[in-house]
PDB file of C-alpha atoms in Angstrom:
ATOM      1  CA  MET T 173     103.637 142.902  98.033  1.00  0.00           C
ATOM      2  CA  ASN T 174     103.453 139.195  98.013  1.00  0.00           C
ATOM      3  CA  ASN T 175     104.283 137.978  94.477  1.00  0.00           C
ATOM      4  CA  GLU T 176     103.176 134.484  94.854  1.00  0.00           C
ATOM      5  CA  LYS T 177     100.110 133.856  92.857  1.00  0.00           C
ATOM      6  CA  LEU T 178      97.389 132.078  94.702  1.00  0.00           C
ATOM      7  CA  SER T 179      96.441 129.162  92.731  1.00  0.00           C
ATOM      8  CA  LEU T 180      93.819 127.613  95.070  1.00  0.00           C
ATOM      9  CA  LYS T 181      92.723 124.672  92.834  1.00  0.00           C
ATOM     10  CA  GLU T 182      96.594 123.778  92.676  1.00  0.00           C
ATOM     11  CA  LEU T 183      97.007 123.981  96.420  1.00  0.00           C
ATOM     12  CA  GLU T 184      94.050 121.881  96.934  1.00  0.00           C
ATOM     13  CA  LYS T 185      95.309 119.143  94.773  1.00  0.00           C
ATOM     14  CA  LYS T 186      98.688 119.541  96.182  1.00  0.00           C
ATOM     15  CA  ALA T 187      97.328 118.715  99.617  1.00  0.00           C
ATOM     16  CA  TYR T 188      94.902 115.954  98.310  1.00  0.00           C
ATOM     17  CA  ARG T 189      97.808 114.161  96.657  1.00  0.00           C
ATOM     18  CA  SER T 190      99.863 114.125  99.756  1.00  0.00           C
ATOM     19  CA  THR T 191      97.475 111.537 101.312  1.00  0.00           C
ATOM     20  CA  PHE T 192      98.582 109.131  98.513  1.00  0.00           C
ATOM     21  CA  GLN T 193     102.399 109.519  98.940  1.00  0.00           C
ATOM     22  CA  ASP T 194     102.540 106.834 101.557  1.00  0.00           C
ATOM     23  CA  GLY T 195     102.197 104.043  99.308  1.00  0.00           C
ATOM     24  CA  ILE T 196      99.567 102.080 101.202  1.00  0.00           C
ATOM     25  CA  TRP T 197      97.181 102.187  98.314  1.00  0.00           C
ATOM     26  CA  ASP T 198      99.904 100.869  96.135  1.00  0.00           C
ATOM     27  CA  ILE T 199     100.433  98.001  98.534  1.00  0.00           C
ATOM     28  CA  TYR T 200      96.746  97.424  98.974  1.00  0.00           C
ATOM     29  CA  LEU T 201      96.050  97.105  95.188  1.00  0.00           C
ATOM     30  CA  GLY T 202      99.479  94.984  94.758  1.00  0.00           C
ATOM     31  CA  ILE T 203      98.017  92.549  97.196  1.00  0.00           C
ATOM     32  CA  ILE T 204      94.377  92.453  95.528  1.00  0.00           C
ATOM     33  CA  ILE T 205      96.669  91.433  92.195  1.00  0.00           C
ATOM     34  CA  LEU T 206      98.563  88.969  94.084  1.00  0.00           C
ATOM     35  CA  GLY T 207      95.287  87.673  95.149  1.00  0.00           C
ATOM     36  CA  LEU T 208      94.002  87.009  91.470  1.00  0.00           C
ATOM     37  CA  ALA T 209      97.168  85.214  90.851  1.00  0.00           C
ATOM     38  CA  LEU T 210      96.845  82.958  94.174  1.00  0.00           C
ATOM     39  CA  SER T 211      93.027  82.489  93.653  1.00  0.00           C
ATOM     40  CA  THR T 212      93.840  79.828  91.155  1.00  0.00           C
ATOM     41  CA  ILE T 213      96.507  77.992  93.087  1.00  0.00           C
ATOM     42  CA  GLY T 214      93.805  75.355  94.462  1.00  0.00           C
ATOM     43  CA  THR T 215      93.430  73.997  91.071  1.00  0.00           C
ATOM     44  CA  LEU T 216      97.031  72.511  91.338  1.00  0.00           C
ATOM     45  CA  PHE T 217      95.887  70.493  94.254  1.00  0.00           C
ATOM     46  CA  GLY T 218      92.537  69.376  92.346  1.00  0.00           C
ATOM     47  CA  LEU T 219      90.336  71.807  93.727  1.00  0.00           C
ATOM     48  CA  PRO T 220      87.683  73.362  91.268  1.00  0.00           C
ATOM     49  CA  SER T 221      88.730  76.945  90.335  1.00  0.00           C
ATOM     50  CA  ILE T 222      85.414  78.489  91.775  1.00  0.00           C
ATOM     51  CA  ILE T 223      86.218  76.735  95.067  1.00  0.00           C
ATOM     52  CA  SER T 224      89.915  77.889  94.957  1.00  0.00           C
ATOM     53  CA  MET T 225      88.777  81.385  94.342  1.00  0.00           C
ATOM     54  CA  LEU T 226      85.970  81.479  96.914  1.00  0.00           C
ATOM     55  CA  ILE T 227      88.821  80.392  99.611  1.00  0.00           C
ATOM     56  CA  ILE T 228      91.694  82.196  98.561  1.00  0.00           C
ATOM     57  CA  LEU T 229      90.070  85.642  97.215  1.00  0.00           C
ATOM     58  CA  PRO T 230      88.056  86.628 100.677  1.00  0.00           C
ATOM     59  CA  LEU T 231      91.331  85.621 102.587  1.00  0.00           C
ATOM     60  CA  VAL T 232      93.853  87.711 100.584  1.00  0.00           C
ATOM     61  CA  TYR T 233      91.360  90.526 100.043  1.00  0.00           C
ATOM     62  CA  SER T 234      90.773  90.753 104.059  1.00  0.00           C
ATOM     63  CA  ILE T 235      94.453  91.090 104.522  1.00  0.00           C
ATOM     64  CA  GLY T 236      94.571  93.929 101.996  1.00  0.00           C
ATOM     65  CA  ILE T 237      91.700  95.900 103.354  1.00  0.00           C
ATOM     66  CA  ALA T 238      93.181  95.441 106.856  1.00  0.00           C
ATOM     67  CA  ILE T 239      96.437  96.847 105.612  1.00  0.00           C
ATOM     68  CA  LEU T 240      94.626  99.871 104.110  1.00  0.00           C
ATOM     69  CA  ILE T 241      92.662 100.668 106.942  1.00  0.00           C
ATOM     70  CA  LEU T 242      95.330 100.096 109.755  1.00  0.00           C
ATOM     71  CA  GLY T 243      98.060 101.600 107.536  1.00  0.00           C
ATOM     72  CA  LYS T 244      96.324 104.878 107.158  1.00  0.00           C
ATOM     73  CA  LYS T 245      95.122 104.938 110.768  1.00  0.00           C
ATOM     74  CA  LYS T 246      98.329 104.001 112.403  1.00  0.00           C
ATOM     75  CA  ILE T 247     100.972 105.270 109.912  1.00  0.00           C
ATOM     76  CA  THR T 248      99.950 107.787 107.894  1.00  0.00           C
ATOM     77  CA  VAL T 249      97.319 109.969 109.979  1.00  0.00           C
ATOM     78  CA  PRO T 250      99.913 110.331 112.866  1.00  0.00           C
ATOM     79  CA  ARG T 251     102.672 111.689 110.345  1.00  0.00           C
ATOM     80  CA  ILE T 252     100.974 113.876 107.869  1.00  0.00           C
ATOM     81  CA  GLY T 253      97.885 114.751 110.134  1.00  0.00           C
ATOM     82  CA  TYR T 254      94.264 114.518 109.761  1.00  0.00           C
ATOM     83  CA  VAL T 255      92.478 116.314 107.212  1.00  0.00           C
ATOM     84  CA  LYS T 256      88.971 116.532 105.793  1.00  0.00           C
ATOM     85  CA  PHE T 257      88.498 117.858 102.155  1.00  0.00           C
ATOM     86  CA  GLY T 258      85.702 119.863 100.871  1.00  0.00           C
ATOM     87  CA  SER T 259      82.476 118.831  99.463  1.00  0.00           C
ATOM     88  CA  LYS T 260      83.694 118.442  95.920  1.00  0.00           C
ATOM     89  CA  ARG T 261      86.182 115.659  97.165  1.00  0.00           C
ATOM     90  CA  GLN T 262      83.398 114.199  99.223  1.00  0.00           C
ATOM     91  CA  ARG T 263      80.932 114.086  96.325  1.00  0.00           C
ATOM     92  CA  ARG T 264      83.542 112.274  94.260  1.00  0.00           C
ATOM     93  CA  LYS T 265      84.015 109.592  97.062  1.00  0.00           C
ATOM     94  CA  LYS T 266      80.317 108.728  96.643  1.00  0.00           C
ATOM     95  CA  GLU T 267      80.237 108.785  93.139  1.00  0.00           C
ATOM     96  CA  LEU T 268      83.355 106.419  93.376  1.00  0.00           C
ATOM     97  CA  VAL T 269      81.678 104.059  95.770  1.00  0.00           C
ATOM     98  CA  ILE T 270      78.464 104.004  93.451  1.00  0.00           C
ATOM     99  CA  PHE T 271      80.511 103.429  90.513  1.00  0.00           C
ATOM    100  CA  LEU T 272      82.687 100.459  92.091  1.00  0.00           C
ATOM    101  CA  SER T 273      79.590  98.904  93.362  1.00  0.00           C
ATOM    102  CA  ILE T 274      78.224  98.747  89.675  1.00  0.00           C
ATOM    103  CA  ILE T 275      81.539  97.432  88.436  1.00  0.00           C
ATOM    104  CA  LEU T 276      81.636  94.734  91.363  1.00  0.00           C
ATOM    105  CA  ILE T 277      78.168  93.482  90.089  1.00  0.00           C
ATOM    106  CA  ILE T 278      79.102  93.594  86.600  1.00  0.00           C
ATOM    107  CA  ASN T 279      82.280  91.525  87.346  1.00  0.00           C
ATOM    108  CA  LEU T 280      80.404  89.228  89.591  1.00  0.00           C
ATOM    109  CA  ILE T 281      77.750  88.382  86.829  1.00  0.00           C
ATOM    110  CA  ILE T 282      80.698  87.831  84.168  1.00  0.00           C
ATOM    111  CA  PHE T 283      82.768  85.672  86.512  1.00  0.00           C
ATOM    112  CA  LEU T 284      79.685  83.636  87.289  1.00  0.00           C
ATOM    113  CA  LEU T 285      78.791  83.197  83.683  1.00  0.00           C
ATOM    114  CA  SER T 286      82.151  82.321  82.843  1.00  0.00           C
ATOM    115  CA  ASN T 287      82.544  79.779  85.582  1.00  0.00           C
ATOM    116  CA  PHE T 288      79.377  78.002  84.548  1.00  0.00           C
ATOM    117  CA  GLU T 289      80.750  78.026  80.828  1.00  0.00           C
ATOM    118  CA  ILE T 290      77.726  80.118  79.741  1.00  0.00           C
ATOM    119  CA  ILE T 291      80.464  82.696  78.141  1.00  0.00           C
ATOM    120  CA  ASP T 292      83.875  82.148  77.345  1.00  0.00           C
ATOM    121  CA  ILE T 293      85.541  85.037  79.012  1.00  0.00           C
ATOM    122  CA  LYS T 294      89.254  83.663  78.576  1.00  0.00           C
ATOM    123  CA  GLY T 295      89.171  84.577  74.849  1.00  0.00           C
ATOM    124  CA  LEU T 296      87.630  87.963  75.292  1.00  0.00           C
ATOM    125  CA  PHE T 297      90.531  90.062  75.689  1.00  0.00           C
ATOM    126  CA  LEU T 298      88.626  93.282  74.903  1.00  0.00           C
ATOM    127  CA  LEU T 299      85.849  92.475  77.300  1.00  0.00           C
ATOM    128  CA  ASN T 300      88.493  91.886  80.260  1.00  0.00           C
ATOM    129  CA  ILE T 301      90.068  95.396  79.519  1.00  0.00           C
ATOM    130  CA  ILE T 302      86.576  97.163  79.397  1.00  0.00           C
ATOM    131  CA  ILE T 303      85.318  95.536  82.967  1.00  0.00           C
ATOM    132  CA  ILE T 304      88.648  95.697  84.571  1.00  0.00           C
ATOM    133  CA  VAL T 305      91.145  98.294  83.206  1.00  0.00           C
ATOM    134  CA  MET T 306      88.887 101.056  82.046  1.00  0.00           C
ATOM    135  CA  PRO T 307      87.052 101.022  85.525  1.00  0.00           C
ATOM    136  CA  LEU T 308      90.593 101.289  87.091  1.00  0.00           C
ATOM    137  CA  GLY T 309      91.494 104.195  84.861  1.00  0.00           C
ATOM    138  CA  ILE T 310      88.028 105.966  85.918  1.00  0.00           C
ATOM    139  CA  VAL T 311      88.983 105.245  89.570  1.00  0.00           C
ATOM    140  CA  ALA T 312      92.236 106.822  89.060  1.00  0.00           C
ATOM    141  CA  TYR T 313      90.734 109.853  87.669  1.00  0.00           C
ATOM    142  CA  LEU T 314      88.035 110.178  90.433  1.00  0.00           C
ATOM    143  CA  LEU T 315      90.748 109.709  93.250  1.00  0.00           C
ATOM    144  CA  ASP T 316      93.386 111.939  91.370  1.00  0.00           C
ATOM    145  CA  PHE T 317      95.763 109.031  92.093  1.00  0.00           C
ATOM    146  CA  LYS T 318      98.237 109.034  89.068  1.00  0.00           C
ATOM    147  CA  ARG T 319     100.079 105.777  89.723  1.00  0.00           C
ATOM    148  CA  LEU T 320      96.702 103.881  89.430  1.00  0.00           C
ATOM    149  CA  TYR T 321      97.016 104.710  85.737  1.00  0.00           C
ATOM    150  CA  ILE T 322     100.051 102.718  85.595  1.00  0.00           C
ATOM    151  CA  ILE T 323      98.568  99.941  87.628  1.00  0.00           C
ATOM    152  CA  ALA T 324      95.621  99.628  85.394  1.00  0.00           C
ATOM    153  CA  PHE T 325      98.005  99.640  82.299  1.00  0.00           C
ATOM    154  CA  LEU T 326     100.167  96.811  83.949  1.00  0.00           C
ATOM    155  CA  ILE T 327      97.072  94.757  84.516  1.00  0.00           C
ATOM    156  CA  GLY T 328      95.960  95.289  80.834  1.00  0.00           C
ATOM    157  CA  ILE T 329      99.318  94.075  79.936  1.00  0.00           C
ATOM    158  CA  GLY T 330      98.692  91.219  82.246  1.00  0.00           C
ATOM    159  CA  ILE T 331      95.616  90.076  80.934  1.00  0.00           C
ATOM    160  CA  TYR T 332      97.018  89.898  77.506  1.00  0.00           C
ATOM    161  CA  PHE T 333      99.903  87.914  78.310  1.00  0.00           C
ATOM    162  CA  THR T 334      97.919  85.628  80.395  1.00  0.00           C
ATOM    163  CA  ILE T 335      95.977  84.918  77.378  1.00  0.00           C
ATOM    164  CA  GLU T 336      98.695  84.652  74.837  1.00  0.00           C
ATOM    165  CA  LEU T 337     100.666  82.415  77.151  1.00  0.00           C
ATOM    166  CA  GLN T 338      97.939  80.291  78.397  1.00  0.00           C
ATOM    167  CA  ASP T 339      98.778  77.440  75.445  1.00  0.00           C
ATOM    168  CA  ILE T 340     102.585  77.654  76.612  1.00  0.00           C
ATOM    169  CA  LEU T 341     102.285  77.948  80.300  1.00  0.00           C
ATOM    170  CA  GLY T 342      99.008  76.342  80.632  1.00  0.00           C
ATOM    171  CA  PHE T 343      96.342  76.997  83.147  1.00  0.00           C
ATOM    172  CA  PRO T 344      96.842  77.921  86.080  1.00  0.00           C
ATOM    173  CA  LEU T 345     100.462  78.527  85.658  1.00  0.00           C
ATOM    174  CA  SER T 346      99.972  81.640  83.161  1.00  0.00           C
ATOM    175  CA  PRO T 347      97.610  83.840  85.675  1.00  0.00           C
ATOM    176  CA  ILE T 348      99.772  82.739  88.824  1.00  0.00           C
ATOM    177  CA  LEU T 349     103.231  83.861  87.173  1.00  0.00           C
ATOM    178  CA  ILE T 350     102.042  86.828  85.209  1.00  0.00           C
ATOM    179  CA  PHE T 351      99.648  88.598  88.013  1.00  0.00           C
ATOM    180  CA  GLY T 352     101.881  87.037  90.634  1.00  0.00           C
ATOM    181  CA  CYS T 353     104.880  89.082  88.957  1.00  0.00           C
ATOM    182  CA  ILE T 354     102.711  92.283  88.427  1.00  0.00           C
ATOM    183  CA  GLY T 355     101.529  92.180  92.044  1.00  0.00           C
ATOM    184  CA  ILE T 356     104.994  91.754  93.495  1.00  0.00           C
ATOM    185  CA  ILE T 357     106.126  94.738  91.361  1.00  0.00           C
ATOM    186  CA  ILE T 358     103.506  97.142  92.854  1.00  0.00           C
ATOM    187  CA  VAL T 359     103.647  95.837  96.380  1.00  0.00           C
ATOM    188  CA  SER T 360     107.417  96.683  96.100  1.00  0.00           C
ATOM    189  CA  TRP T 361     106.974 100.180  94.778  1.00  0.00           C
ATOM    190  CA  GLY T 362     104.363 100.538  97.327  1.00  0.00           C
ATOM    191  CA  LEU T 363     106.777  99.673  99.828  1.00  0.00           C
ATOM    192  CA  TYR T 364     109.485 101.768  98.237  1.00  0.00           C
ATOM    193  CA  TYR T 365     107.199 104.863  98.601  1.00  0.00           C
ATOM    194  CA  LEU T 366     106.068 103.840 102.184  1.00  0.00           C
ATOM    195  CA  ILE T 367     110.037 103.817 103.286  1.00  0.00           C
ATOM    196  CA  ASN T 368     110.358 107.206 101.691  1.00  0.00           C
ATOM    197  CA  PHE T 369     107.284 108.657 103.281  1.00  0.00           C
ATOM    198  CA  LEU T 370     108.465 107.072 106.998  1.00  0.00           C
ATOM    199  CA  LYS T 371     112.085 108.756 106.530  1.00  0.00           C
ATOM    200  CA  LYS T 372     110.205 112.077 105.360  1.00  0.00           C
ATOM    201  CA  TYR T 373     107.731 112.330 108.110  1.00  0.00           C
ATOM    202  CA  PRO T 374     108.876 110.783 111.236  1.00  0.00           C
ATOM    203  CA  ILE T 375     106.294 110.878 114.298  1.00  0.00           C
ATOM    204  CA  SER T 376     106.624 114.309 116.030  1.00  0.00           C
ATOM    205  CA  ASN T 377     106.432 114.225 119.729  1.00  0.00           C
ATOM    206  CA  GLN T 378     105.514 117.780 119.791  1.00  0.00           C
ATOM    207  CA  ASN T 379     102.137 118.336 121.328  1.00  0.00           C
ATOM    208  CA  LEU T 380     100.264 121.655 120.919  1.00  0.00           C
ATOM    209  CA  GLU T 381      98.223 123.036 123.814  1.00  0.00           C
TER     210      GLU T 381
ATOM    211  CA  MET B 269      97.830 166.571  88.748  1.00  0.00           C
ATOM    212  CA  ALA B 270      94.878 166.564  91.466  1.00  0.00           C
ATOM    213  CA  GLU B 271      92.525 164.877  88.698  1.00  0.00           C
ATOM    214  CA  ASN B 272      95.300 162.149  88.468  1.00  0.00           C
ATOM    215  CA  LYS B 273      95.483 161.610  92.014  1.00  0.00           C
ATOM    216  CA  ASP B 274      91.559 161.335  92.329  1.00  0.00           C
ATOM    217  CA  SER B 275      91.449 158.923  89.386  1.00  0.00           C
ATOM    218  CA  ASP B 276      94.003 156.724  90.883  1.00  0.00           C
ATOM    219  CA  GLU B 277      92.162 156.619  94.082  1.00  0.00           C
ATOM    220  CA  ILE B 278      89.025 155.468  92.127  1.00  0.00           C
ATOM    221  CA  LEU B 279      90.680 152.835  90.339  1.00  0.00           C
ATOM    222  CA  LEU B 280      93.037 151.226  93.249  1.00  0.00           C
ATOM    223  CA  PRO B 281      91.356 148.790  95.439  1.00  0.00           C
ATOM    224  CA  LYS B 282      91.632 149.972  99.024  1.00  0.00           C
ATOM    225  CA  PHE B 283      93.364 147.302 101.188  1.00  0.00           C
ATOM    226  CA  SER B 284      91.496 147.378 104.711  1.00  0.00           C
ATOM    227  CA  GLU B 285      93.167 146.285 108.031  1.00  0.00           C
ATOM    228  CA  ALA B 286      91.898 142.769 107.550  1.00  0.00           C
ATOM    229  CA  ASP B 287      93.395 142.484 104.148  1.00  0.00           C
ATOM    230  CA  LYS B 288      96.685 143.611 105.687  1.00  0.00           C
ATOM    231  CA  PHE B 289      96.345 141.042 108.370  1.00  0.00           C
ATOM    232  CA  ILE B 290      95.747 138.108 105.662  1.00  0.00           C
ATOM    233  CA  HIS B 291      98.485 139.264 103.348  1.00  0.00           C
ATOM    234  CA  GLN B 292     101.264 138.185 105.880  1.00  0.00           C
ATOM    235  CA  SER B 293     102.860 135.322 104.206  1.00  0.00           C
ATOM    236  CA  ALA B 294     102.410 132.776 107.063  1.00  0.00           C
ATOM    237  CA  ARG B 295      98.801 133.720 107.505  1.00  0.00           C
ATOM    238  CA  LEU B 296      98.033 133.763 103.840  1.00  0.00           C
ATOM    239  CA  LYS B 297      99.457 130.241 103.495  1.00  0.00           C
ATOM    240  CA  LEU B 298      97.362 128.822 106.557  1.00  0.00           C
ATOM    241  CA  ILE B 299      93.992 130.791 105.531  1.00  0.00           C
ATOM    242  CA  SER B 300      94.347 129.668 101.928  1.00  0.00           C
ATOM    243  CA  LEU B 301      94.878 126.076 102.986  1.00  0.00           C
ATOM    244  CA  LEU B 302      92.133 126.231 105.409  1.00  0.00           C
ATOM    245  CA  TYR B 303      89.728 127.681 102.564  1.00  0.00           C
ATOM    246  CA  VAL B 304      90.173 124.648 100.045  1.00  0.00           C
ATOM    247  CA  ILE B 305      89.825 122.298 102.636  1.00  0.00           C
ATOM    248  CA  GLU B 306      87.114 121.443 105.253  1.00  0.00           C
ATOM    249  CA  GLU B 307      89.081 121.166 108.506  1.00  0.00           C
ATOM    250  CA  ALA B 308      92.424 119.710 109.335  1.00  0.00           C
ATOM    251  CA  ASP B 309      94.818 119.180 112.405  1.00  0.00           C
ATOM    252  CA  TYR B 310      97.826 121.051 113.254  1.00  0.00           C
ATOM    253  CA  VAL B 311     100.126 118.388 112.095  1.00  0.00           C
ATOM    254  CA  PHE B 312      98.721 118.489 108.514  1.00  0.00           C
ATOM    255  CA  LEU B 313      98.939 122.398 108.539  1.00  0.00           C
ATOM    256  CA  LYS B 314     102.444 122.389 109.443  1.00  0.00           C
ATOM    257  CA  ASN B 315     103.380 119.669 107.047  1.00  0.00           C
ATOM    258  CA  GLN B 316     101.623 121.575 104.119  1.00  0.00           C
ATOM    259  CA  THR B 317     102.716 124.944 104.982  1.00  0.00           C
ATOM    260  CA  GLY B 318     106.135 124.138 106.070  1.00  0.00           C
ATOM    261  CA  LEU B 319     106.223 126.555 109.208  1.00  0.00           C
ATOM    262  CA  THR B 320     107.700 125.737 112.589  1.00  0.00           C
ATOM    263  CA  TRP B 321     105.351 124.632 115.464  1.00  0.00           C
ATOM    264  CA  GLY B 322     105.939 127.934 117.140  1.00  0.00           C
ATOM    265  CA  ASN B 323     105.161 129.971 114.086  1.00  0.00           C
ATOM    266  CA  LEU B 324     102.300 127.979 113.090  1.00  0.00           C
ATOM    267  CA  SER B 325     101.025 128.090 116.975  1.00  0.00           C
ATOM    268  CA  SER B 326     101.357 131.748 116.916  1.00  0.00           C
ATOM    269  CA  HIS B 327      99.415 132.457 113.735  1.00  0.00           C
ATOM    270  CA  MET B 328      96.716 130.170 114.347  1.00  0.00           C
ATOM    271  CA  ASP B 329      96.071 131.929 117.896  1.00  0.00           C
ATOM    272  CA  LYS B 330      95.958 135.534 115.789  1.00  0.00           C
ATOM    273  CA  LEU B 331      93.422 133.901 113.267  1.00  0.00           C
ATOM    274  CA  GLU B 332      91.477 132.511 116.047  1.00  0.00           C
ATOM    275  CA  GLU B 333      91.425 135.940 117.841  1.00  0.00           C
ATOM    276  CA  LYS B 334      90.265 137.754 114.924  1.00  0.00           C
ATOM    277  CA  GLY B 335      87.514 135.092 114.637  1.00  0.00           C
ATOM    278  CA  TYR B 336      88.717 133.847 111.181  1.00  0.00           C
ATOM    279  CA  ILE B 337      89.056 130.254 112.302  1.00  0.00           C
ATOM    280  CA  TYR B 338      87.528 127.804 114.797  1.00  0.00           C
ATOM    281  CA  VAL B 339      89.771 125.689 116.726  1.00  0.00           C
ATOM    282  CA  LYS B 340      88.684 122.483 118.247  1.00  0.00           C
ATOM    283  CA  LYS B 341      90.643 120.635 120.847  1.00  0.00           C
ATOM    284  CA  GLU B 342      89.991 117.038 121.763  1.00  0.00           C
ATOM    285  CA  PHE B 343      91.189 113.631 122.624  1.00  0.00           C
ATOM    286  CA  LYS B 344      91.192 110.936 120.209  1.00  0.00           C
ATOM    287  CA  GLU B 345      92.181 107.522 121.528  1.00  0.00           C
ATOM    288  CA  LYS B 346      93.826 109.231 124.403  1.00  0.00           C
ATOM    289  CA  LYS B 347      95.948 111.379 122.100  1.00  0.00           C
ATOM    290  CA  PRO B 348      95.183 115.199 121.916  1.00  0.00           C
ATOM    291  CA  GLN B 349      94.233 116.493 118.584  1.00  0.00           C
ATOM    292  CA  THR B 350      93.793 120.224 117.652  1.00  0.00           C
ATOM    293  CA  THR B 351      91.813 120.614 114.422  1.00  0.00           C
ATOM    294  CA  ALA B 352      91.015 124.235 112.812  1.00  0.00           C
ATOM    295  CA  LYS B 353      88.374 125.114 110.195  1.00  0.00           C
ATOM    296  CA  LEU B 354      87.613 128.436 108.817  1.00  0.00           C
ATOM    297  CA  THR B 355      84.755 130.542 109.956  1.00  0.00           C
ATOM    298  CA  LYS B 356      82.129 132.361 107.890  1.00  0.00           C
ATOM    299  CA  LYS B 357      83.862 135.452 108.909  1.00  0.00           C
ATOM    300  CA  GLY B 358      87.166 134.171 107.686  1.00  0.00           C
ATOM    301  CA  ARG B 359      86.045 132.779 104.505  1.00  0.00           C
ATOM    302  CA  LYS B 360      84.262 136.138 103.656  1.00  0.00           C
ATOM    303  CA  ALA B 361      87.709 137.896 104.768  1.00  0.00           C
ATOM    304  CA  PHE B 362      89.645 135.851 102.555  1.00  0.00           C
ATOM    305  CA  GLU B 363      87.245 136.452  99.368  1.00  0.00           C
ATOM    306  CA  ASP B 364      87.165 139.812  99.833  1.00  0.00           C
ATOM    307  CA  TYR B 365      91.178 139.962 100.029  1.00  0.00           C
ATOM    308  CA  ARG B 366      91.390 137.422  96.803  1.00  0.00           C
ATOM    309  CA  GLN B 367      88.986 139.850  94.822  1.00  0.00           C
ATOM    310  CA  LYS B 368      91.273 142.961  95.630  1.00  0.00           C
ATOM    311  CA  ILE B 369      94.428 141.096  94.903  1.00  0.00           C
ATOM    312  CA  LYS B 370      92.654 139.910  91.327  1.00  0.00           C
ATOM    313  CA  LYS B 371      91.842 143.419  90.648  1.00  0.00           C
ATOM    314  CA  MET B 372      95.176 144.654  91.301  1.00  0.00           C
ATOM    315  CA  GLU B 373      96.664 142.099  89.091  1.00  0.00           C
ATOM    316  CA  LYS B 374      94.269 143.234  86.248  1.00  0.00           C
ATOM    317  CA  MET B 375      95.180 146.627  86.750  1.00  0.00           C
ATOM    318  CA  LEU B 376      98.888 145.880  86.590  1.00  0.00           C
ATOM    319  CA  LYS B 377      98.461 144.052  83.633  1.00  0.00           C
ATOM    320  CA  MET B 378      96.428 146.738  81.705  1.00  0.00           C
ATOM    321  CA  ALA B 379      99.229 149.041  82.898  1.00  0.00           C
ATOM    322  CA  ASP B 380     101.870 146.961  81.467  1.00  0.00           C
ATOM    323  CA  SER B 381     100.047 146.586  78.052  1.00  0.00           C
ATOM    324  CA  ASN B 382      99.736 150.595  78.175  1.00  0.00           C
TER     325      ASN B 382
END
């Protein structure tokens, strides 16, 4: 008699979570946060902040997306293999895309409103939490990606300290330093996971017929 | 005495040849995994189940022979890739097996409490 209790839900979760052990999502998110920090760097050279953001953000985000797509394709899949999950996961993926699109539109509207000084976003810590940190928590839930809760928490702390230290450090040094540090921390732990993943799953030359 | 024997036969779920086939540890791991996902290649199945290449290959062949899984061999970017997914027959056989195991567990719990 086989005494192992069949918990299919746990089995599916274990298989799904194994796709996050490569640290590539962490590296991607760390780069996105670094992008936020670097996006204001142009103002140090006299550029308006919106121009600085429009130049740096697409550049950094393109690098992040390239790392995510190529990393999954060239590093992850050859090592842990290819898997297609069931309809429930695919439905969640669609929900995630719709949810992220809505959040992106809301963020863009608020970003434009604050840039044209229609609303003062800098003082609205709660609004920042609602439009950035809470959605990330929901994404963590939809993706079943636990480390994303920590990333959302770190971003929340980052927003708080950026606002609190604005008077001492000034703009743009405050977001550059705080989000720069958070971005580096997240990229570093992503690299740590990636190194462990590479050690755990060397590429097998075994070729099955 | 004969009455007891009869009632036991009525209560205990009968395990078919198909159930015995699925019950084998390695095959149970493979079929359970394929039940909860849609499809996967052999590399993924090997990593998740911890089986050796030889073991994996031999049990996958047996599952394919029984018609429980569908195996697709193709080339992706000039590299061979073998993927597998559960067939309707395999899904049904696993569901029947699970029901019997659940029934058995329930009965064992009842027996324990008595």
